[in-house]
CSV table of C-alpha atoms in Angstrom, one decimal:
chain,number,residue,atom,x,y,z
H,236,MET,CA,-33.7,101.6,58.9
H,237,GLU,CA,-34.2,105.2,57.7
H,238,ALA,CA,-31.8,108.0,58.5
H,239,PRO,CA,-33.5,111.0,60.2
H,240,PRO,CA,-34.5,113.7,57.7
H,241,ASP,CA,-32.4,116.8,57.6
H,242,PRO,CA,-34.8,119.7,58.1
H,243,SER,CA,-32.7,122.1,56.0
H,244,LEU,CA,-33.1,119.8,53.0
H,245,THR,CA,-36.9,119.4,53.3
H,246,ARG,CA,-38.0,123.1,53.1
H,247,PRO,CA,-40.5,123.7,50.3
H,248,GLU,CA,-39.4,124.8,46.9
H,249,PRO,CA,-39.7,128.7,46.6
H,250,SER,CA,-41.1,128.4,43.2
H,251,LEU,CA,-44.0,126.4,44.5
H,252,THR,CA,-44.6,128.2,47.7
H,253,ARG,CA,-44.1,131.9,47.2
H,254,ASN,CA,-47.9,132.3,46.8
H,255,GLY,CA,-48.8,129.5,49.3
H,256,PRO,CA,-48.7,125.7,49.0
H,257,ALA,CA,-49.9,124.1,45.8
H,258,PRO,CA,-53.4,122.7,46.1
H,259,THR,CA,-53.5,118.9,46.6
H,260,SER,CA,-56.8,118.5,44.8
H,261,GLY,CA,-59.3,120.5,42.9
H,262,GLY,CA,-56.9,123.5,42.4
H,263,ARG,CA,-55.8,125.0,39.2
H,264,ARG,CA,-52.1,124.7,40.0
H,265,GLN,CA,-52.0,120.9,40.4
H,266,PRO,CA,-51.9,120.2,36.6
H,267,VAL,CA,-49.1,122.7,36.3
H,268,VAL,CA,-47.0,121.0,38.9
H,269,ALA,CA,-47.8,117.6,37.4
H,270,ARG,CA,-46.7,118.8,34.0
H,271,ARG,CA,-43.4,120.1,35.5
H,272,ARG,CA,-42.8,116.8,37.2
H,273,GLY,CA,-43.5,114.9,33.9
H,274,ALA,CA,-41.1,117.1,32.0
H,275,GLY,CA,-38.5,116.7,34.7
H,276,VAL,CA,-38.8,112.9,34.6
H,277,ARG,CA,-38.4,112.9,30.8
H,278,TRP,CA,-35.2,115.0,31.0
H,279,ARG,CA,-33.8,112.8,33.8
H,280,LEU,CA,-34.6,109.7,31.8
H,281,LEU,CA,-32.8,111.1,28.8
H,282,VAL,CA,-29.7,111.8,30.9
H,283,LEU,CA,-29.9,108.3,32.5
H,284,LEU,CA,-29.9,106.9,29.0
H,285,LEU,CA,-26.6,108.6,28.3
H,286,GLY,CA,-25.2,106.9,31.4
H,287,GLY,CA,-26.7,103.6,30.2
H,288,MET,CA,-25.1,103.9,26.8
H,289,SER,CA,-21.8,104.6,28.6
H,290,LEU,CA,-22.2,101.4,30.6
H,291,LEU,CA,-23.0,99.2,27.6
H,292,ALA,CA,-20.1,100.7,25.7
H,293,GLY,CA,-17.8,100.2,28.6
H,294,LEU,CA,-18.8,96.6,29.0
H,295,ASP,CA,-18.2,96.0,25.3
H,296,ALA,CA,-14.8,97.7,25.6
H,297,GLY,CA,-14.1,95.3,28.6
H,298,LEU,CA,-14.8,92.3,26.4
H,299,VAL,CA,-12.4,93.7,23.8
H,300,ARG,CA,-9.7,94.1,26.4
H,301,LEU,CA,-10.3,90.5,27.5
H,302,ALA,CA,-9.5,89.4,24.0
H,303,VAL,CA,-12.9,87.6,23.6
H,304,TRP,CA,-15.8,88.1,21.3
H,305,ALA,CA,-17.4,91.6,21.6
H,306,PRO,CA,-20.5,93.0,19.7
H,307,VAL,CA,-18.3,95.9,18.6
H,308,ASP,CA,-14.6,94.9,18.2
H,309,SER,CA,-12.8,98.3,18.3
H,310,ASP,CA,-9.4,99.1,19.7
H,311,ARG,CA,-10.5,102.7,20.0
H,312,LEU,CA,-13.4,101.8,22.1
H,313,ALA,CA,-11.2,99.5,24.3
H,314,ASP,CA,-9.1,102.5,25.1
H,315,LEU,CA,-12.2,104.3,26.5
H,316,HIS,CA,-13.1,101.5,28.9
H,317,GLY,CA,-12.1,103.2,32.1
H,318,VAL,CA,-13.4,106.7,31.2
H,319,THR,CA,-16.8,105.4,30.0
H,320,MET,CA,-17.3,103.2,33.1
H,321,VAL,CA,-16.2,105.6,35.8
H,322,LEU,CA,-17.0,109.1,34.6
H,323,GLY,CA,-19.4,108.2,31.8
H,324,PHE,CA,-21.6,105.7,33.9
H,325,LEU,CA,-20.8,106.1,37.6
H,326,GLY,CA,-20.2,109.8,37.3
H,327,THR,CA,-23.5,110.4,35.4
H,328,VAL,CA,-25.5,108.3,37.9
H,329,ILE,CA,-24.0,110.1,40.9
H,330,ALA,CA,-24.4,113.5,39.3
H,331,LEU,CA,-28.0,112.8,38.3
H,332,GLU,CA,-29.1,111.8,41.8
H,333,ARG,CA,-27.3,114.8,43.3
H,334,ALA,CA,-29.1,117.0,40.8
H,335,GLN,CA,-32.4,115.5,41.8
H,336,ALA,CA,-31.6,116.2,45.4
H,337,LEU,CA,-30.8,119.9,44.7
H,338,ARG,CA,-33.9,120.2,42.6
H,339,ARG,CA,-32.6,123.0,40.4
H,340,THR,CA,-32.8,122.8,36.6
H,341,TRP,CA,-29.3,123.9,36.0
H,342,ALA,CA,-28.0,121.0,38.1
H,343,LEU,CA,-29.0,118.5,35.4
H,344,ALA,CA,-26.2,120.0,33.2
H,345,ALA,CA,-23.7,118.1,35.3
H,346,PRO,CA,-24.8,114.5,34.5
H,347,ALA,CA,-25.8,115.6,31.0
H,348,LEU,CA,-22.2,116.7,30.3
H,349,LEU,CA,-20.6,113.7,31.9
H,350,GLY,CA,-22.9,111.3,30.0
H,351,GLY,CA,-22.9,113.3,26.8
H,352,GLY,CA,-19.1,113.7,26.8
H,353,SER,CA,-18.8,110.0,27.2
H,354,VAL,CA,-21.2,109.2,24.4
H,355,TRP,CA,-19.4,111.9,22.3
H,356,LEU,CA,-16.1,109.9,22.7
H,357,ILE,CA,-17.8,106.6,22.1
H,358,ILE,CA,-19.2,107.5,18.7
H,359,GLY,CA,-15.9,108.9,17.6
H,360,LEU,CA,-16.4,112.6,17.5
H,361,PRO,CA,-13.4,115.0,18.3
H,362,VAL,CA,-11.7,113.7,21.4
H,363,ARG,CA,-10.8,117.0,22.9
H,364,SER,CA,-14.4,118.3,22.8
H,365,GLY,CA,-15.6,115.2,24.6
H,366,GLN,CA,-12.9,115.4,27.2
H,367,LEU,CA,-13.8,119.1,27.8
H,368,MET,CA,-17.5,118.2,28.2
H,369,MET,CA,-16.7,115.7,30.9
H,370,LEU,CA,-14.4,118.1,32.6
H,371,LEU,CA,-17.1,120.7,32.7
H,372,GLY,CA,-19.6,118.1,33.9
H,373,ALA,CA,-17.3,117.1,36.8
H,374,ALA,CA,-16.8,120.8,37.7
H,375,LEU,CA,-20.6,121.3,37.7
H,376,LEU,CA,-21.0,118.3,39.9
H,377,ALA,CA,-18.7,119.9,42.4
H,378,ALA,CA,-20.9,123.1,42.2
H,379,VAL,CA,-24.1,121.1,42.7
H,380,LEU,CA,-22.6,119.4,45.8
H,381,SER,CA,-21.4,122.8,47.1
H,382,ALA,CA,-24.9,124.1,46.9
H,383,LEU,CA,-26.2,121.1,48.8
H,384,TRP,CA,-23.5,121.6,51.4
H,385,ARG,CA,-24.6,125.2,51.9
H,386,ARG,CA,-28.0,123.9,52.8
H,387,SER,CA,-26.9,121.7,55.7
H,388,TRP,CA,-23.2,122.3,56.4
H,389,ALA,CA,-22.9,118.6,56.9
H,390,PRO,CA,-19.4,116.9,56.8
H,391,VAL,CA,-20.8,114.0,54.7
H,392,ILE,CA,-21.7,116.5,51.9
H,393,MET,CA,-18.4,118.3,52.3
H,394,ALA,CA,-16.6,115.0,51.7
H,395,GLN,CA,-18.6,114.5,48.5
H,396,VAL,CA,-17.6,118.0,47.4
H,397,LEU,CA,-14.0,117.0,47.8
H,398,ALA,CA,-14.6,113.8,45.8
H,399,ALA,CA,-16.1,115.8,43.0
H,400,GLY,CA,-13.1,118.0,43.1
H,401,LEU,CA,-10.8,115.0,42.6
H,402,ALA,CA,-13.0,113.9,39.7
H,403,THR,CA,-12.5,117.3,38.1
H,404,VAL,CA,-8.8,117.1,38.5
H,405,ALA,CA,-8.8,113.6,37.0
H,406,ALA,CA,-11.0,114.8,34.0
H,407,ALA,CA,-8.5,117.7,33.5
H,408,LEU,CA,-5.5,115.4,33.5
H,409,LEU,CA,-7.1,113.0,31.1
H,410,VAL,CA,-6.7,115.7,28.4
H,411,VAL,CA,-2.9,115.3,28.6
H,412,ARG,CA,-2.3,112.0,30.4
H,413,PRO,CA,-3.5,108.3,30.0
H,414,VAL,CA,-6.2,107.0,32.2
H,415,THR,CA,-3.8,104.7,34.1
H,416,ASP,CA,-2.1,107.7,35.5
H,417,VAL,CA,-5.3,109.1,37.1
H,418,VAL,CA,-6.7,105.7,38.4
H,419,PRO,CA,-6.0,106.8,42.0
H,420,LEU,CA,-8.0,110.0,41.6
H,421,LEU,CA,-10.9,108.1,40.0
H,422,ILE,CA,-10.8,105.5,42.8
H,423,ALA,CA,-10.9,108.3,45.4
H,424,PHE,CA,-13.8,110.0,43.7
H,425,VAL,CA,-16.0,106.9,43.7
H,426,VAL,CA,-15.0,105.6,47.1
H,427,ILE,CA,-15.3,108.9,49.0
H,428,THR,CA,-18.7,109.5,47.5
H,429,VAL,CA,-20.1,106.2,48.6
H,430,VAL,CA,-18.3,106.1,52.0
H,431,ALA,CA,-19.6,109.6,52.8
H,432,GLU,CA,-23.2,108.4,52.1
H,433,ARG,CA,-22.7,105.2,54.1
H,434,ALA,CA,-21.3,107.4,57.0
H,435,GLU,CA,-24.7,109.1,57.2
H,436,LEU,CA,-26.3,105.9,58.3
H,437,ALA,CA,-23.3,104.8,60.4
H,438,GLN,CA,-24.1,107.8,62.6
H,439,LEU,CA,-27.1,105.8,63.8
H,440,SER,CA,-24.9,103.2,65.4
H,441,MET,CA,-21.7,105.3,66.0
H,442,GLY,CA,-23.2,108.6,67.0
H,443,GLU,CA,-20.8,111.6,66.8
H,444,ARG,CA,-17.8,109.3,66.3
H,445,ALA,CA,-18.9,108.7,62.7
H,446,VAL,CA,-17.7,112.2,61.6
H,447,PRO,CA,-14.1,111.9,62.9
H,448,HIS,CA,-13.8,108.5,61.3
H,449,LEU,CA,-15.1,109.8,58.0
H,450,VAL,CA,-12.8,112.8,58.0
H,451,GLY,CA,-9.8,110.7,58.9
H,452,TRP,CA,-10.2,108.1,56.1
H,453,VAL,CA,-11.4,110.6,53.5
H,454,THR,CA,-8.2,112.7,54.2
H,455,THR,CA,-6.0,109.6,53.9
H,456,ILE,CA,-7.6,108.5,50.6
H,457,SER,CA,-7.4,112.0,49.1
H,458,LEU,CA,-3.8,112.6,50.1
H,459,GLY,CA,-2.8,109.1,48.8
H,460,ALA,CA,-4.6,109.7,45.5
H,461,VAL,CA,-3.0,113.1,44.9
H,462,LEU,CA,0.5,112.0,46.0
H,463,ALA,CA,0.3,109.0,43.7
H,464,LEU,CA,0.4,111.4,40.8
H,465,THR,CA,4.0,112.2,41.5
H,466,VAL,CA,5.3,109.7,44.1
H,467,GLU,CA,3.5,106.6,42.8
H,468,GLU,CA,4.7,104.0,45.3
H,469,LEU,CA,4.2,106.1,48.5
H,470,GLY,CA,1.0,107.6,47.3
H,471,GLY,CA,-0.4,104.2,46.2
H,472,ARG,CA,0.3,102.7,49.6
H,473,LEU,CA,-1.3,105.6,51.4
H,474,LEU,CA,-4.3,105.3,49.2
H,475,GLY,CA,-4.4,101.6,50.0
H,476,ILE,CA,-4.3,102.3,53.8
H,477,GLY,CA,-7.2,104.6,53.4
H,478,LEU,CA,-9.2,102.1,51.4
H,479,VAL,CA,-8.6,99.3,53.9
H,480,GLY,CA,-9.3,101.6,56.9
H,481,ALA,CA,-12.6,102.8,55.4
H,482,ALA,CA,-13.6,99.3,54.6
H,483,ALA,CA,-12.9,98.0,58.1
H,484,TRP,CA,-14.8,100.9,59.6
H,485,LEU,CA,-17.9,100.3,57.5
H,486,LEU,CA,-17.8,96.6,58.1
H,487,ALA,CA,-17.7,97.2,61.8
H,488,ASP,CA,-20.4,99.9,62.0
H,489,ASP,CA,-22.6,99.8,58.9
H,490,VAL,CA,-26.2,99.1,59.6
H,491,GLY,CA,-26.0,96.3,57.0
H,492,ARG,CA,-24.5,94.1,59.7
H,493,ARG,CA,-27.9,94.1,61.5
H,494,THR,CA,-30.2,94.1,58.5
H,495,VAL,CA,-28.4,91.1,56.9
H,496,ARG,CA,-30.3,88.9,59.4
H,497,THR,CA,-33.7,90.1,58.1
H,498,ALA,CA,-35.4,89.0,54.9
H,499,GLY,CA,-36.4,90.4,51.5
H,500,GLN,CA,-35.1,93.7,50.2
H,501,PRO,CA,-33.3,94.7,53.5
H,502,ARG,CA,-31.3,91.5,53.4
H,503,PHE,CA,-30.5,91.9,49.7
H,504,VAL,CA,-29.3,95.4,50.2
H,505,ALA,CA,-27.2,94.4,53.3
H,506,VAL,CA,-25.5,91.5,51.4
H,507,ALA,CA,-24.7,93.8,48.5
H,508,LEU,CA,-23.3,96.5,50.9
H,509,LEU,CA,-21.2,94.0,52.9
H,510,ALA,CA,-19.9,92.2,49.8
H,511,GLY,CA,-19.0,95.5,48.2
H,512,THR,CA,-17.2,96.8,51.3
H,513,THR,CA,-15.2,93.5,51.5
H,514,TRP,CA,-14.0,94.0,47.9
H,515,LEU,CA,-13.0,97.5,48.8
H,516,GLY,CA,-10.8,96.1,51.6
H,517,ILE,CA,-9.3,93.5,49.2
H,518,GLY,CA,-8.5,96.1,46.6
H,519,GLY,CA,-7.0,98.4,49.3
H,520,ALA,CA,-4.8,95.6,50.5
H,521,GLY,CA,-3.4,95.2,46.9
H,522,TRP,CA,-2.5,98.9,46.8
H,523,VAL,CA,-0.8,98.6,50.2
H,524,ILE,CA,1.3,95.6,49.0
H,525,TRP,CA,2.2,96.8,45.5
H,526,GLY,CA,2.4,100.6,46.0
H,527,PHE,CA,1.4,101.4,42.5
H,528,PRO,CA,0.4,98.3,40.4
H,529,GLU,CA,3.1,97.6,37.8
H,530,SER,CA,1.9,94.4,36.0
H,531,THR,CA,-1.3,94.0,34.0
H,532,GLU,CA,-2.5,91.4,36.5
H,533,GLN,CA,-1.9,93.7,39.5
H,534,LEU,CA,-3.6,96.6,37.8
H,535,ASP,CA,-6.6,94.4,36.9
H,536,ILE,CA,-7.0,93.3,40.5
H,537,ALA,CA,-6.4,96.8,42.0
H,538,VAL,CA,-8.9,98.5,39.7
H,539,HIS,CA,-11.7,95.9,39.3
H,540,THR,CA,-12.0,95.0,43.0
H,541,VAL,CA,-12.9,98.7,43.6
H,542,PHE,CA,-14.9,99.6,40.5
H,543,LEU,CA,-16.7,96.3,40.0
H,544,GLY,CA,-16.7,94.7,43.4
H,545,PHE,CA,-17.3,97.8,45.4
H,546,ALA,CA,-19.0,100.3,43.2
H,547,MET,CA,-21.2,98.0,41.2
H,548,SER,CA,-22.3,96.1,44.3
H,549,MET,CA,-23.3,99.5,45.7
H,550,VAL,CA,-25.2,100.4,42.5
H,551,MET,CA,-27.2,97.1,42.9
H,552,ALA,CA,-27.9,97.8,46.5
H,553,HIS,CA,-29.1,101.4,46.0
H,554,ALA,CA,-30.9,101.1,42.6
H,555,PRO,CA,-34.3,100.1,44.1
H,556,THR,CA,-34.3,103.2,46.2
H,557,ILE,CA,-32.7,105.8,43.9
H,558,LEU,CA,-34.4,105.0,40.5
H,559,PRO,CA,-38.0,105.6,41.8
H,560,ALA,CA,-37.1,109.1,42.9
H,561,VAL,CA,-35.2,109.9,39.6
H,562,LEU,CA,-37.7,108.3,37.2
H,563,GLY,CA,-41.0,108.5,39.0
H,564,ARG,CA,-41.5,104.8,38.7
H,565,ARG,CA,-41.2,102.0,41.2
H,566,PHE,CA,-38.3,99.6,41.2
H,567,PRO,CA,-39.8,96.7,43.2
H,568,TYR,CA,-37.7,94.2,44.9
H,569,ARG,CA,-37.9,90.7,43.5
H,570,SER,CA,-35.9,87.6,44.3
H,571,VAL,CA,-34.5,87.6,40.7
H,572,LEU,CA,-32.3,90.5,41.7
H,573,TRP,CA,-30.1,88.0,43.7
H,574,LEU,CA,-29.0,86.4,40.4
H,575,PRO,CA,-26.8,89.3,39.0
H,576,LEU,CA,-25.5,90.1,42.5
H,577,LEU,CA,-24.3,86.6,43.2
H,578,VAL,CA,-23.0,86.1,39.7
H,579,LEU,CA,-21.0,89.3,40.1
H,580,GLN,CA,-19.4,88.2,43.3
H,581,VAL,CA,-18.5,84.7,42.1
H,582,ALA,CA,-17.3,86.0,38.7
H,583,LEU,CA,-15.1,88.7,40.3
H,584,ALA,CA,-13.6,86.1,42.7
H,585,VAL,CA,-12.7,83.9,39.7
H,586,ARG,CA,-11.2,86.9,37.9
H,587,VAL,CA,-9.1,88.0,40.8
H,588,VAL,CA,-7.8,84.5,41.7
H,589,ALA,CA,-7.0,83.8,38.0
H,590,ALA,CA,-5.2,87.1,37.6
H,591,ALA,CA,-3.1,86.5,40.7
H,592,ALA,CA,-2.2,83.1,39.4
H,593,SER,CA,-1.6,84.3,35.8
H,594,LEU,CA,-4.3,81.9,34.4
H,595,ALA,CA,-5.4,83.6,31.2
H,596,ALA,CA,-8.4,81.3,30.6
H,597,GLY,CA,-9.8,81.8,34.1
H,598,TRP,CA,-9.2,85.5,33.9
H,599,GLN,CA,-11.2,85.7,30.7
H,600,LEU,CA,-14.0,83.5,32.1
H,601,GLY,CA,-14.3,85.7,35.2
H,602,GLY,CA,-14.3,88.8,33.1
H,603,VAL,CA,-17.0,87.6,30.8
H,604,LEU,CA,-19.1,86.6,33.7
H,605,THR,CA,-18.8,90.0,35.4
H,606,VAL,CA,-20.1,91.5,32.1
H,607,ALA,CA,-22.9,89.0,32.1
H,608,ALA,CA,-23.9,89.9,35.7
H,609,LEU,CA,-24.1,93.6,34.9
H,610,VAL,CA,-26.1,93.0,31.7
H,611,ILE,CA,-28.5,90.7,33.6
H,612,PHE,CA,-29.0,93.4,36.2
H,613,VAL,CA,-29.7,96.1,33.6
H,614,VAL,CA,-32.2,93.9,31.8
H,615,THR,CA,-33.9,92.9,35.0
H,616,GLY,CA,-34.1,96.5,36.2
H,617,VAL,CA,-35.6,97.7,32.9
H,618,VAL,CA,-38.2,94.9,33.0
H,619,LEU,CA,-39.2,95.7,36.6
H,620,VAL,CA,-39.3,99.5,36.1
H,621,ALA,CA,-41.1,99.3,32.8
H,622,ARG,CA,-43.8,96.9,33.8
H,623,PRO,CA,-47.4,98.1,33.8
H,624,GLY,CA,-48.4,99.7,37.1
H,625,ALA,CA,-44.9,100.7,38.0
H,626,ALA,CA,-45.7,104.5,38.1
H,627,ALA,CA,-44.5,105.8,41.4
H,628,ASP,CA,-45.8,108.6,43.6
H,629,THR,CA,-43.3,111.2,42.6
H,630,ALA,CA,-44.2,113.5,45.5
H,631,VAL,CA,-43.1,110.8,47.9
H,632,THR,CA,-40.0,109.7,46.1
H,633,ASP,CA,-38.8,113.3,45.4
H,634,THR,CA,-39.0,113.9,49.2
H,635,GLN,CA,-37.1,110.7,49.9
H,636,VAL,CA,-34.2,111.9,47.7
H,637,THR,CA,-34.3,115.4,49.0
H,638,THR,CA,-34.2,114.4,52.6
H,639,ARG,CA,-31.8,111.5,52.4
H,640,GLY,CA,-29.4,112.2,49.6
H,641,ARG,CA,-29.1,108.8,47.9
H,642,GLY,CA,-31.6,107.2,50.1
H,643,ASP,CA,-30.5,103.9,51.8
H,644,SER,CA,-32.9,101.2,52.6
H,645,ALA,CA,-30.5,99.1,54.7
């Protein structure tokens, strides 16, 4: 089910229309437009590769932290696990899609700095420089979202501006504080961004009630994340209440509840959305119970239910819609995509149960399988996108992103 286009986001680009519309065939300007699109796709691909490198390095670091074999066994890399996965990968992907929605060249600097700063840290260049690059990238993401908000004045975009602001604060604090101190801010950044986008579709079933729900839960999550910086237990519990509330709201009203009864890609997307939202509720419950996680096991559950269970399920759900618009190539749905999705859900369940029961072997097994699930998804995605005949109609996919933000197919 498609969300209705926002007219304010579909107006023609001034650079292409100040002298009238570009010819669709037979005109001199068509090759110029095509070359511009081709150059834009190449730049976006390069930026996406930075995010991909961050993901692979983060997965390697995760294996090191699990105390199992890893391709690169580096304690320095292990310390970068959280930064590379959240700001380096998720931050880059979010910023890249938002830059494509804005359709301004300068907007690509946001994902380039987030991904570039992450890779800078991964290869061992001066730490402070890499941290400052990521800080600037987060700040530019907030600027990109602010520009998008001024086009529509939509509350769902304003919520994403707030999320980017929290990411900027987290990136600034990472210069002087360890990543565990800013986990609540990073959780708020990812969760608010995704929840705001899902709220756009929730309006189809909830109508005007969607906005008050969004504002209420976004406010709760934001206050909890900020308060957790100084009053850990109280802030952590407030954050948890916001996560549980947002999850319950989406489970009750998200369109995935209807499309899960269909078949093919809509069902795949719906299962990924509902599974991810369920993990969000489980992670939020942990924050409510513990306040601020104290033990290694508690922190592992509180963090990975959100960043793996929720965020990565959402990545799998949205990738077939987002990547064609970003790369100009189709990402066709195939039944093989169920494999990494199901492996991720089972593996995370094993990891959470084993961590709760302090079973080291089960925790390691679940962790290794989550890494395997994400590697399988990346490899599958590359094969599907790179296959012959995957070139997409960029005119269509650009419009999809511009009118619908991240473009949901549920």
